[in-house]
Amino acid sequence: MARPLMLWAIVAALSAQSVYGFQLWHDVNRYDAYGNECKLREVRGIKCKPLCVNDLARCPESLQPSCPDGESFCADGACHAQCTDAIQSLNPCHCSRTGEQLPSAARGLVPCMSLTNVTIQQFRPWDANSDIRRACGAKAGIVDQSETVAVWGNGWLGGDVTAVWAECPPAPNPKFTFRESYWVATFSVNGALVLLLILWSLNKCWAERNVRKASAATTYTLNGSEAKRSGNPEAKGAIDVQDDDESEAMKLTGDLKHGVASSSDMDTTSTNSLTRDIKLLGYRSHIFGTLCVWSITLVTMLWICYLGVWTADYYGALP
């Protein structure tokens, strides 16, 4: 009776208070363990997202491109001696999208000079993008950017909007037709290995057919008397073994009566009897089987390399 009353007392005590739950792990906290809002901190060295326009002349004055002599401002947002196709394809205003995935309104966008080392006095981690946009816009000298600057994917140039922040949304999941070179190579290698193993299994069964027939025709047992009583002709090997054992046992019994048997005779007789009932099989190396073993080893190493590449790409370790 005391235990239920104690449980009800605990429930009543908890119900009398307002209980709030806050996430304390994995994300930057907005509240502390006691439910109080954390003091905002200062953040330095923030790099702004590219500001994209359809004409570099529309860039704010502080973001107008300026390159050393002999260099040109390219679509990747930096100065180069020559704007090659590879450099032009790195346009940050396209958000790594090409073809049908690139919206038509974003095709003509080019980036202004980038802003770095921006300081935010009171940084709010739960609304980081808004704080960064405000700080970057203020440093670039943009007035009322909520009306004149849109965010990539949420608004485009037109009307009062003269620029777009290249805050790229997550890339869409790739769509495979399974006819790409990667898939063709994967299916070809694994399919060839499966076919090789099937052919090896068929070849092994065919090569060992006589061994299996001989093994099935002979029954090895230590009890020859039961084989005699069963009348099974396939147990002839067992009967012969038992007969030989009985003759040796009779000979050993006669020797014991005459006192001529020694411990070495007894050990030899026991060993001979046991060795007749042991069936030993040996396997020979075959070039076809060796090829299968090395093929499996090679494919296993390839899969380990694939997993390493995928893992490195997932964590952004690949260039």
CSV table of C-alpha atoms in Angstrom, one decimal:
chain,number,residue,atom,x,y,z
A,1,MET,CA,0.0,0.0,0.0
A,2,ALA,CA,2.9,2.4,0.7
A,3,ARG,CA,4.4,2.0,-2.7
A,4,PRO,CA,1.3,3.2,-4.7
A,5,LEU,CA,0.9,6.1,-2.4
A,6,MET,CA,4.5,7.1,-3.0
A,7,LEU,CA,4.0,6.9,-6.7
A,8,TRP,CA,0.9,9.1,-6.5
A,9,ALA,CA,2.8,11.6,-4.4
A,10,ILE,CA,5.6,11.9,-7.0
A,11,VAL,CA,3.0,12.3,-9.9
A,12,ALA,CA,1.2,15.1,-7.9
A,13,ALA,CA,4.5,16.9,-7.2
A,14,LEU,CA,5.5,16.9,-10.8
A,15,SER,CA,2.0,18.0,-12.0
A,16,ALA,CA,2.1,21.0,-9.7
A,17,GLN,CA,5.0,22.5,-11.6
A,18,SER,CA,5.4,23.5,-15.2
A,19,VAL,CA,7.8,21.2,-17.0
A,20,TYR,CA,9.5,22.2,-20.2
A,21,GLY,CA,11.8,20.2,-22.4
A,22,PHE,CA,14.6,21.7,-24.4
A,23,GLN,CA,17.1,20.1,-26.8
A,24,LEU,CA,20.5,20.2,-25.2
A,25,TRP,CA,22.6,18.0,-27.6
A,26,HIS,CA,23.5,17.9,-31.3
A,27,ASP,CA,22.4,21.5,-32.1
A,28,VAL,CA,23.4,24.9,-30.8
A,29,ASN,CA,21.3,25.6,-27.8
A,30,ARG,CA,18.9,28.5,-27.5
A,31,TYR,CA,18.1,27.8,-23.9
A,32,ASP,CA,20.2,26.5,-20.9
A,33,ALA,CA,19.4,23.6,-18.7
A,34,TYR,CA,17.0,25.8,-16.6
A,35,GLY,CA,15.0,27.1,-19.5
A,36,ASN,CA,16.6,30.5,-19.7
A,37,GLU,CA,17.5,32.0,-23.0
A,38,CYS,CA,21.3,31.9,-23.6
A,39,LYS,CA,23.2,35.2,-23.8
A,40,LEU,CA,23.9,36.1,-27.5
A,41,ARG,CA,27.6,35.9,-28.4
A,42,GLU,CA,29.7,37.7,-30.9
A,43,VAL,CA,30.9,35.8,-34.0
A,44,ARG,CA,33.8,37.0,-36.2
A,45,GLY,CA,35.2,36.0,-39.5
A,46,ILE,CA,32.0,35.0,-41.2
A,47,LYS,CA,32.1,34.6,-45.0
A,48,CYS,CA,29.0,35.9,-46.8
A,49,LYS,CA,27.2,34.0,-49.5
A,50,PRO,CA,27.7,35.3,-53.0
A,51,LEU,CA,25.5,38.1,-54.1
A,52,CYS,CA,24.2,37.4,-57.6
A,53,VAL,CA,23.1,39.9,-60.2
A,54,ASN,CA,22.4,39.7,-64.0
A,55,ASP,CA,24.9,42.5,-64.7
A,56,LEU,CA,28.1,43.3,-62.7
A,57,ALA,CA,27.3,47.0,-63.0
A,58,ARG,CA,24.3,46.3,-60.6
A,59,CYS,CA,26.6,45.1,-57.8
A,60,PRO,CA,26.9,47.4,-54.8
A,61,GLU,CA,29.9,49.8,-55.0
A,62,SER,CA,31.8,47.9,-52.3
A,63,LEU,CA,31.3,44.6,-54.3
A,64,GLN,CA,32.2,45.9,-57.7
A,65,PRO,CA,34.8,43.5,-59.3
A,66,SER,CA,38.4,44.7,-59.3
A,67,CYS,CA,41.2,42.6,-60.7
A,68,PRO,CA,44.9,43.1,-61.2
A,69,ASP,CA,46.2,44.0,-64.6
A,70,GLY,CA,46.2,41.1,-67.0
A,71,GLU,CA,43.4,39.3,-65.2
A,72,SER,CA,39.6,39.1,-65.6
A,73,PHE,CA,36.7,38.6,-63.3
A,74,CYS,CA,35.2,35.2,-64.1
A,75,ALA,CA,31.9,33.5,-63.3
A,76,ASP,CA,33.4,31.7,-60.3
A,77,GLY,CA,33.6,35.0,-58.5
A,78,ALA,CA,37.4,35.3,-58.6
A,79,CYS,CA,40.1,36.9,-60.9
A,80,HIS,CA,41.9,34.7,-63.4
A,81,ALA,CA,44.3,35.2,-66.3
A,82,GLN,CA,41.8,33.4,-68.5
A,83,CYS,CA,38.1,32.5,-68.0
A,84,THR,CA,38.1,28.9,-69.3
A,85,ASP,CA,35.0,26.8,-69.6
A,86,ALA,CA,35.9,24.8,-66.5
A,87,ILE,CA,36.2,28.0,-64.5
A,88,GLN,CA,32.9,29.4,-65.9
A,89,SER,CA,31.1,26.2,-64.9
A,90,LEU,CA,31.9,26.9,-61.3
A,91,ASN,CA,29.4,29.7,-61.1
A,92,PRO,CA,28.1,29.8,-57.4
A,93,CYS,CA,24.9,31.5,-58.6
A,94,HIS,CA,23.9,28.2,-60.3
A,95,CYS,CA,24.0,26.2,-57.0
A,96,SER,CA,25.7,23.2,-58.6
A,97,ARG,CA,22.8,22.7,-60.9
A,98,THR,CA,22.9,22.2,-64.7
A,99,GLY,CA,20.5,21.4,-67.5
A,100,GLU,CA,16.8,21.0,-66.5
A,101,GLN,CA,17.7,21.3,-62.8
A,102,LEU,CA,18.8,24.9,-63.2
A,103,PRO,CA,15.9,27.3,-63.1
A,104,SER,CA,15.7,29.6,-66.1
A,105,ALA,CA,15.7,32.7,-63.9
A,106,ALA,CA,19.1,31.7,-62.5
A,107,ARG,CA,20.8,31.0,-65.8
A,108,GLY,CA,21.9,34.6,-66.4
A,109,LEU,CA,23.1,35.3,-62.8
A,110,VAL,CA,26.8,36.2,-62.1
A,111,PRO,CA,28.3,36.7,-58.6
A,112,CYS,CA,29.7,40.0,-57.3
A,113,MET,CA,32.9,40.2,-55.3
A,114,SER,CA,32.7,38.1,-52.1
A,115,LEU,CA,32.6,39.5,-48.6
A,116,THR,CA,34.7,38.0,-45.9
A,117,ASN,CA,35.5,38.7,-42.2
A,118,VAL,CA,32.1,39.9,-41.3
A,119,THR,CA,31.4,40.3,-37.6
A,120,ILE,CA,28.0,39.8,-36.0
A,121,GLN,CA,27.6,41.3,-32.6
A,122,GLN,CA,24.7,39.3,-31.4
A,123,PHE,CA,24.6,36.0,-33.3
A,124,ARG,CA,21.4,33.9,-33.0
A,125,PRO,CA,22.3,30.3,-33.9
A,126,TRP,CA,18.7,29.3,-34.4
A,127,ASP,CA,18.3,31.9,-37.1
A,128,ALA,CA,21.8,32.0,-38.5
A,129,ASN,CA,21.0,32.7,-42.2
A,130,SER,CA,18.9,35.8,-41.4
A,131,ASP,CA,21.7,37.2,-39.1
A,132,ILE,CA,24.3,36.6,-41.8
A,133,ARG,CA,22.2,38.2,-44.5
A,134,ARG,CA,21.6,41.3,-42.4
A,135,ALA,CA,25.3,41.6,-41.4
A,136,CYS,CA,26.5,41.1,-45.0
A,137,GLY,CA,24.0,43.4,-46.5
A,138,ALA,CA,24.9,46.1,-44.0
A,139,LYS,CA,28.6,45.8,-44.8
A,140,ALA,CA,27.9,45.9,-48.5
A,141,GLY,CA,25.9,49.1,-48.1
A,142,ILE,CA,22.6,47.6,-49.1
A,143,VAL,CA,19.7,49.6,-47.8
A,144,ASP,CA,16.4,47.8,-46.9
A,145,GLN,CA,17.6,44.5,-48.5
A,146,SER,CA,14.3,42.8,-47.5
A,147,GLU,CA,12.8,44.6,-50.5
A,148,THR,CA,15.7,44.7,-52.9
A,149,VAL,CA,17.4,41.3,-52.3
A,150,ALA,CA,15.8,37.9,-52.6
A,151,VAL,CA,17.0,34.4,-51.6
A,152,TRP,CA,17.9,31.9,-54.3
A,153,GLY,CA,14.9,29.7,-55.0
A,154,ASN,CA,12.5,31.9,-53.0
A,155,GLY,CA,12.6,34.9,-55.3
A,156,TRP,CA,14.2,36.1,-58.5
A,157,LEU,CA,15.2,39.4,-60.2
A,158,GLY,CA,12.3,41.6,-61.2
A,159,GLY,CA,10.4,44.6,-59.9
A,160,ASP,CA,12.3,46.0,-56.8
A,161,VAL,CA,14.5,42.9,-56.5
A,162,THR,CA,17.9,43.7,-58.0
A,163,ALA,CA,20.1,40.9,-56.5
A,164,VAL,CA,19.8,37.4,-55.1
A,165,TRP,CA,21.7,35.8,-52.2
A,166,ALA,CA,23.1,32.4,-53.3
A,167,GLU,CA,21.9,30.4,-50.3
A,168,CYS,CA,21.6,27.2,-52.2
A,169,PRO,CA,19.0,24.6,-51.2
A,170,PRO,CA,20.0,21.0,-50.8
A,171,ALA,CA,20.8,19.4,-54.1
A,172,PRO,CA,18.0,17.1,-55.5
A,173,ASN,CA,18.5,13.4,-55.3
A,174,PRO,CA,20.1,12.0,-58.4
A,175,LYS,CA,17.9,9.9,-60.8
A,176,PHE,CA,19.5,6.8,-62.2
A,177,THR,CA,18.5,4.9,-65.3
A,178,PHE,CA,20.9,2.1,-64.3
A,179,ARG,CA,22.5,2.5,-67.8
A,180,GLU,CA,25.2,4.8,-66.6
A,181,SER,CA,28.8,3.6,-67.0
A,182,TYR,CA,29.1,3.2,-63.2
A,183,TRP,CA,26.2,0.8,-63.0
A,184,VAL,CA,27.2,-1.0,-66.2
A,185,ALA,CA,30.7,-1.6,-64.7
A,186,THR,CA,29.3,-2.8,-61.4
A,187,PHE,CA,26.8,-5.2,-62.9
A,188,SER,CA,29.4,-6.5,-65.3
A,189,VAL,CA,32.0,-7.3,-62.7
A,190,ASN,CA,29.6,-8.9,-60.2
A,191,GLY,CA,27.8,-10.8,-63.0
A,192,ALA,CA,31.1,-12.2,-64.3
A,193,LEU,CA,32.0,-13.4,-60.8
A,194,VAL,CA,28.7,-15.1,-60.3
A,195,LEU,CA,29.0,-16.8,-63.7
A,196,LEU,CA,32.5,-17.9,-62.9
A,197,LEU,CA,31.4,-19.5,-59.6
A,198,ILE,CA,28.5,-21.3,-61.3
A,199,LEU,CA,30.8,-22.8,-63.9
A,200,TRP,CA,33.3,-23.8,-61.2
A,201,SER,CA,30.6,-25.5,-59.2
A,202,LEU,CA,29.4,-27.5,-62.3
A,203,ASN,CA,32.9,-28.4,-63.2
A,204,LYS,CA,33.6,-29.6,-59.6
A,205,CYS,CA,30.5,-31.7,-59.5
A,206,TRP,CA,31.4,-33.4,-62.9
A,207,ALA,CA,35.1,-34.0,-61.9
A,208,GLU,CA,34.1,-35.7,-58.6
A,209,ARG,CA,31.3,-37.9,-59.9
A,210,ASN,CA,33.4,-41.1,-59.7
A,211,VAL,CA,34.5,-40.3,-56.2
A,212,ARG,CA,30.9,-39.8,-55.0
A,213,LYS,CA,29.8,-43.1,-56.6
A,214,ALA,CA,32.7,-45.0,-55.0
A,215,SER,CA,31.9,-43.4,-51.6
A,216,ALA,CA,28.2,-44.3,-51.9
A,217,ALA,CA,28.9,-47.9,-52.8
A,218,THR,CA,30.9,-48.6,-49.7
A,219,THR,CA,29.7,-48.3,-46.1
A,220,TYR,CA,32.3,-47.9,-43.4
A,221,THR,CA,31.2,-48.9,-39.9
A,222,LEU,CA,32.9,-50.2,-36.7
A,223,ASN,CA,30.1,-52.8,-36.2
A,224,GLY,CA,30.5,-55.5,-38.8
A,225,SER,CA,28.1,-58.0,-37.0
A,226,GLU,CA,25.2,-55.7,-37.6
A,227,ALA,CA,26.1,-55.4,-41.3
A,228,LYS,CA,26.2,-59.2,-41.5
A,229,ARG,CA,22.7,-59.5,-40.0
A,230,SER,CA,21.2,-56.8,-42.2
A,231,GLY,CA,22.2,-58.6,-45.4
A,232,ASN,CA,23.0,-55.4,-47.1
A,233,PRO,CA,25.4,-56.1,-50.0
A,234,GLU,CA,26.7,-52.5,-49.8
A,235,ALA,CA,28.1,-53.3,-46.4
A,236,LYS,CA,30.6,-55.8,-47.8
A,237,GLY,CA,33.5,-53.5,-46.9
A,238,ALA,CA,32.3,-53.4,-43.3
A,239,ILE,CA,31.9,-57.1,-43.2
A,240,ASP,CA,35.4,-57.7,-44.5
A,241,VAL,CA,36.8,-55.2,-42.0
A,242,GLN,CA,35.0,-56.9,-39.2
A,243,ASP,CA,36.2,-60.3,-40.3
A,244,ASP,CA,39.7,-59.2,-40.4
A,245,ASP,CA,39.4,-57.7,-37.0
A,246,GLU,CA,37.9,-60.9,-35.6
A,247,SER,CA,40.7,-63.0,-37.1
A,248,GLU,CA,43.3,-60.7,-35.6
A,249,ALA,CA,41.4,-60.8,-32.2
A,250,MET,CA,41.4,-64.6,-32.3
A,251,LYS,CA,45.1,-64.6,-33.1
A,252,LEU,CA,45.7,-62.2,-30.3
A,253,THR,CA,43.6,-64.3,-27.8
A,254,GLY,CA,45.6,-67.5,-28.8
A,255,ASP,CA,48.9,-65.6,-28.3
A,256,LEU,CA,47.7,-64.5,-24.9
A,257,LYS,CA,46.9,-68.0,-23.9
A,258,HIS,CA,50.4,-69.1,-24.7
A,259,GLY,CA,51.8,-66.0,-23.0
A,260,VAL,CA,53.6,-64.7,-26.1
A,261,ALA,CA,51.7,-61.5,-26.8
A,262,SER,CA,53.3,-58.2,-26.0
A,263,SER,CA,52.0,-54.7,-25.4
A,264,SER,CA,53.5,-53.7,-28.8
A,265,ASP,CA,51.4,-56.4,-30.5
A,266,MET,CA,48.3,-55.2,-28.9
A,267,ASP,CA,49.0,-51.6,-29.9
A,268,THR,CA,49.7,-52.6,-33.5
A,269,THR,CA,46.5,-54.7,-33.7
A,270,SER,CA,44.4,-51.9,-32.4
A,271,THR,CA,45.9,-49.4,-34.7
A,272,ASN,CA,45.4,-51.6,-37.8
A,273,SER,CA,41.8,-52.1,-36.9
A,274,LEU,CA,41.1,-48.4,-36.6
A,275,THR,CA,42.9,-47.3,-39.7
A,276,ARG,CA,40.8,-49.6,-41.9
A,277,ASP,CA,37.7,-47.6,-40.8
A,278,ILE,CA,39.1,-44.1,-41.5
A,279,LYS,CA,38.2,-42.6,-44.9
A,280,LEU,CA,40.6,-39.9,-46.1
A,281,LEU,CA,39.9,-37.6,-49.0
A,282,GLY,CA,42.4,-35.3,-50.6
A,283,TYR,CA,41.9,-32.3,-52.8
A,284,ARG,CA,44.1,-31.2,-55.6
A,285,SER,CA,44.7,-27.6,-56.8
A,286,HIS,CA,43.0,-26.7,-60.0
A,287,ILE,CA,43.7,-23.7,-62.2
A,288,PHE,CA,40.0,-23.0,-62.5
A,289,GLY,CA,39.5,-23.0,-58.7
A,290,THR,CA,42.5,-20.9,-58.2
A,291,LEU,CA,41.1,-18.3,-60.6
A,292,CYS,CA,37.9,-18.2,-58.6
A,293,VAL,CA,39.7,-17.6,-55.4
A,294,TRP,CA,41.7,-14.8,-56.7
A,295,SER,CA,38.6,-13.3,-58.5
A,296,ILE,CA,36.7,-13.2,-55.2
A,297,THR,CA,39.7,-11.6,-53.4
A,298,LEU,CA,40.0,-8.9,-56.2
A,299,VAL,CA,36.3,-8.1,-56.1
A,300,THR,CA,36.3,-7.9,-52.3
A,301,MET,CA,39.2,-5.4,-52.4
A,302,LEU,CA,37.3,-3.4,-55.1
A,303,TRP,CA,34.2,-3.2,-52.8
A,304,ILE,CA,36.3,-2.0,-49.9
A,305,CYS,CA,37.7,0.7,-52.1
A,306,TYR,CA,34.2,1.7,-53.2
A,307,LEU,CA,33.0,1.9,-49.6
A,308,GLY,CA,36.0,4.1,-48.8
A,309,VAL,CA,35.2,6.5,-51.6
A,310,TRP,CA,31.5,6.7,-50.8
A,311,THR,CA,32.3,7.3,-47.1
A,312,ALA,CA,34.9,10.0,-48.0
A,313,ASP,CA,32.4,11.7,-50.4
A,314,TYR,CA,29.6,11.6,-47.8
A,315,TYR,CA,31.8,13.5,-45.3
A,316,GLY,CA,33.1,15.9,-47.9
A,317,ALA,CA,36.7,14.6,-47.9
A,318,LEU,CA,36.9,14.3,-51.7
A,319,PRO,CA,37.9,17.3,-53.8
